[in-house]
Short mmCIF file of C-alpha atoms in Angstrom, two decimals:
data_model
loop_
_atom_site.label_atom_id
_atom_site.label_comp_id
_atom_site.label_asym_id
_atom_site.label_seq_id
_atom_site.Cartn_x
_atom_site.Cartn_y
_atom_site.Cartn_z
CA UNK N 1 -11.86 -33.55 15.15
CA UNK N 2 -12.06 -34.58 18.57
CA UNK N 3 -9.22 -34.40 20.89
CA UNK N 4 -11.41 -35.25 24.41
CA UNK N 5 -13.84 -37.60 24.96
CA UNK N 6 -16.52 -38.20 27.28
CA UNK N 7 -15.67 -41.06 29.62
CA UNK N 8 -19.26 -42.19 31.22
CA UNK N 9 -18.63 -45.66 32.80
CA UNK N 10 -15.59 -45.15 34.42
CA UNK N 11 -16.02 -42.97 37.77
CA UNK N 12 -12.39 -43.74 39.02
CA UNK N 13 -10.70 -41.41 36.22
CA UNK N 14 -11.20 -37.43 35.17
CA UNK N 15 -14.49 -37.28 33.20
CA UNK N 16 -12.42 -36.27 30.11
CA UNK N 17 -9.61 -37.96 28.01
CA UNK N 18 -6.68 -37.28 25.44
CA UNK N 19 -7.21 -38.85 22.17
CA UNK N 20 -4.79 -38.27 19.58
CA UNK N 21 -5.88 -37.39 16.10
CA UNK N 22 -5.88 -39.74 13.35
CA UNK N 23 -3.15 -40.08 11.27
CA UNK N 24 -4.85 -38.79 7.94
CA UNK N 25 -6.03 -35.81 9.98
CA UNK N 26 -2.69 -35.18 10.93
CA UNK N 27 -1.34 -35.11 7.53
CA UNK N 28 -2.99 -31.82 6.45
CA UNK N 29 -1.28 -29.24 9.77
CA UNK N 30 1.82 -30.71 9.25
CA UNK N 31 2.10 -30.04 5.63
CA UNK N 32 0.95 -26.03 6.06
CA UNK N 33 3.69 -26.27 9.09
CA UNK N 34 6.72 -27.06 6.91
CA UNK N 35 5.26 -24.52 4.15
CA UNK N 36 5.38 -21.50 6.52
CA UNK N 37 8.85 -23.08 7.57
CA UNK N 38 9.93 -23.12 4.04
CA UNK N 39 8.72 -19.34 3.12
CA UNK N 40 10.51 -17.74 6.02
CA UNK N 41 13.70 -20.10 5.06
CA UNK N 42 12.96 -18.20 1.57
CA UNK N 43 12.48 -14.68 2.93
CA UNK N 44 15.78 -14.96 5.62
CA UNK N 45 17.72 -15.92 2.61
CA UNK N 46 16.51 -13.18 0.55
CA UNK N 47 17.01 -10.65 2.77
CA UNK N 48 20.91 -12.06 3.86
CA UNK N 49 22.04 -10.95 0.11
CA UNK N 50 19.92 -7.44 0.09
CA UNK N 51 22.02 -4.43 -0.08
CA UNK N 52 25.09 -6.41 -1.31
CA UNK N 53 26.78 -5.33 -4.50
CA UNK N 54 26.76 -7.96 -7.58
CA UNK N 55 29.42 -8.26 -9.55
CA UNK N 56 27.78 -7.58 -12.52
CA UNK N 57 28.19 -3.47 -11.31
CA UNK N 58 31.28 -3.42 -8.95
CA UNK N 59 32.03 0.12 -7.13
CA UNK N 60 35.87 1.47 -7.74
CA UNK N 61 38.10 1.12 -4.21
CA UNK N 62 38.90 4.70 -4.86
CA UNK N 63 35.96 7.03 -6.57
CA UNK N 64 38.01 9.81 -6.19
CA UNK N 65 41.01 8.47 -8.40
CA UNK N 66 38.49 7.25 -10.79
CA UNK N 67 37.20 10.37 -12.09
CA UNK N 68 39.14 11.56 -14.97
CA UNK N 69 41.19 15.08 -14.91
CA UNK N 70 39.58 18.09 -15.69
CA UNK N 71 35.90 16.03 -14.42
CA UNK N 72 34.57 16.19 -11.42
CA UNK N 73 32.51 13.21 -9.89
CA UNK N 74 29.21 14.09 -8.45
CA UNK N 75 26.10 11.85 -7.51
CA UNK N 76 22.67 11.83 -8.61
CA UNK N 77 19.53 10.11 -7.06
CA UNK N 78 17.93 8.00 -9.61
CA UNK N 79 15.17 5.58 -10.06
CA UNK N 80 16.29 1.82 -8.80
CA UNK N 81 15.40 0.95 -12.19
CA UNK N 82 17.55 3.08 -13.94
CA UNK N 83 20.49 2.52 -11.71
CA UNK N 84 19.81 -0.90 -12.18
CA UNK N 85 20.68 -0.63 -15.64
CA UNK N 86 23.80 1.46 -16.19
CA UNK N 87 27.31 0.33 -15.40
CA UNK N 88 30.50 2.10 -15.06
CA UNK N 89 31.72 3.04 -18.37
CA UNK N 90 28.41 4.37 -19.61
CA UNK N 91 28.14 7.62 -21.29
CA UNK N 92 24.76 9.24 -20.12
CA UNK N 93 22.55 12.53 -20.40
CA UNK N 94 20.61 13.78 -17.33
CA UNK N 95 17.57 15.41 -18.07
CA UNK N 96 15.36 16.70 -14.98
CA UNK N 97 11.95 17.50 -14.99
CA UNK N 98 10.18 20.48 -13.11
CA UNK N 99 7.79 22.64 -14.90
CA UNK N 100 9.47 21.87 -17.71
CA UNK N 101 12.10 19.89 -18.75
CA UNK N 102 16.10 20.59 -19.45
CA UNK N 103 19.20 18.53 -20.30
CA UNK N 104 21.49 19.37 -17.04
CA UNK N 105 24.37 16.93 -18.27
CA UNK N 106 25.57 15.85 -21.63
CA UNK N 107 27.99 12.56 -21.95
CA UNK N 108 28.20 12.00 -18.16
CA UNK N 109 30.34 9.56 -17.53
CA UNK N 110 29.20 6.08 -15.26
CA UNK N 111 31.86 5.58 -12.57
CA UNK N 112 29.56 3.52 -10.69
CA UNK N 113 26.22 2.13 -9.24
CA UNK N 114 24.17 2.25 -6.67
CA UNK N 115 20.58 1.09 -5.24
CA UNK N 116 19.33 4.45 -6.16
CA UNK N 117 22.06 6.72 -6.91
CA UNK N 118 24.57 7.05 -10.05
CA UNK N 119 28.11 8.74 -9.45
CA UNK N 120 29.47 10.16 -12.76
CA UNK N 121 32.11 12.27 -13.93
CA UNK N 122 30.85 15.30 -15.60
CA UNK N 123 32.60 18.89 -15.89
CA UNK N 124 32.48 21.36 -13.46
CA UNK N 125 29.11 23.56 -15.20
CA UNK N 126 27.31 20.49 -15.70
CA UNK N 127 28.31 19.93 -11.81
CA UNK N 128 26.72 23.08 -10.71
CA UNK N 129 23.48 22.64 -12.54
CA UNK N 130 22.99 18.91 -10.92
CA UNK N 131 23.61 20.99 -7.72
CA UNK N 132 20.85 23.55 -8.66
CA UNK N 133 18.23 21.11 -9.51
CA UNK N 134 15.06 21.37 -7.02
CA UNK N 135 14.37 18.68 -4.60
CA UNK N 136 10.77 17.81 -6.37
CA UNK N 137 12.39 17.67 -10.13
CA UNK N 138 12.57 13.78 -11.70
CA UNK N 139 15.59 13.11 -13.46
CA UNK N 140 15.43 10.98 -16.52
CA UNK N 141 18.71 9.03 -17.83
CA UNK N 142 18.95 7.90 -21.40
CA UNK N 143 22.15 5.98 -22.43
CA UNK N 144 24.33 7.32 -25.41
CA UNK N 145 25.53 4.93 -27.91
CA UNK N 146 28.94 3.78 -27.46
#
């Protein structure tokens, strides 16, 4: 596609001149213009609701009021995908993984949900061994039947 063209019998204007494109050759920029417009319109919206909670998993006003008596509440980092599937009211065990593995909390209670993280209610020895668990351990969470 040429946009300048050679202008050899006329010695009163520049030697070169504008010539817009044809219409079917315009067709084809335009159209890959409004796609890149249309993915970042996708992406900006996609990143507006990121970090929001749903209200499919909604997080107590007060976590401290939500943890039953003689419990105490205590947070674990999870995988997102296991977060993603408890909810509060779960019953839980946490097992974590090191050299080998052990169960460090038995019918943990859900009291809600993070990206990453669970906060359950669990009593005050299982508490202590979620405290003691090394920083390179993987926890694994399976769900208890209601």
């Amino acid at each position: 596609m040429r946009l300048f063209t050679r202008d050899d019998e006329r010695l009163d204007t520049a030697p070169w001149r504008f010539r817009l494109p044809r219409p079917s050759r315009a067709l084809r920029p335009l159209a890959a213009a409004a796609l890149v417009c249309l993915a970042a319109l996708v992406l900006l919206s996609a990143n507006d609701t990121a970090g929001q909670p749903t209200a499919a998993a909604p997080k107590p006003k007060d976590s401290r009021a939500a943890v039953p008596s003689g419990l105490v509440g205590v947070t674990v980092e999870v995988s997102s995908a296991a977060a993603a599937t408890l909810r509060p009211g779960d019953h839980i065990d946490l097992l974590a993984t090191a050299a080998d593995t052990t169960t460090v909390a038995e019918s943990a209670l859900v009291l809600a949900t993070g990206a990453s993280q669970v906060f359950v209610a669990v009593p005050r020895e299982a508490a202590t061994r979620i405290a003691a668990i090394p920083a390179d351990a993987r926890i694994t969470v399976t769900v208890r039947s209601p």
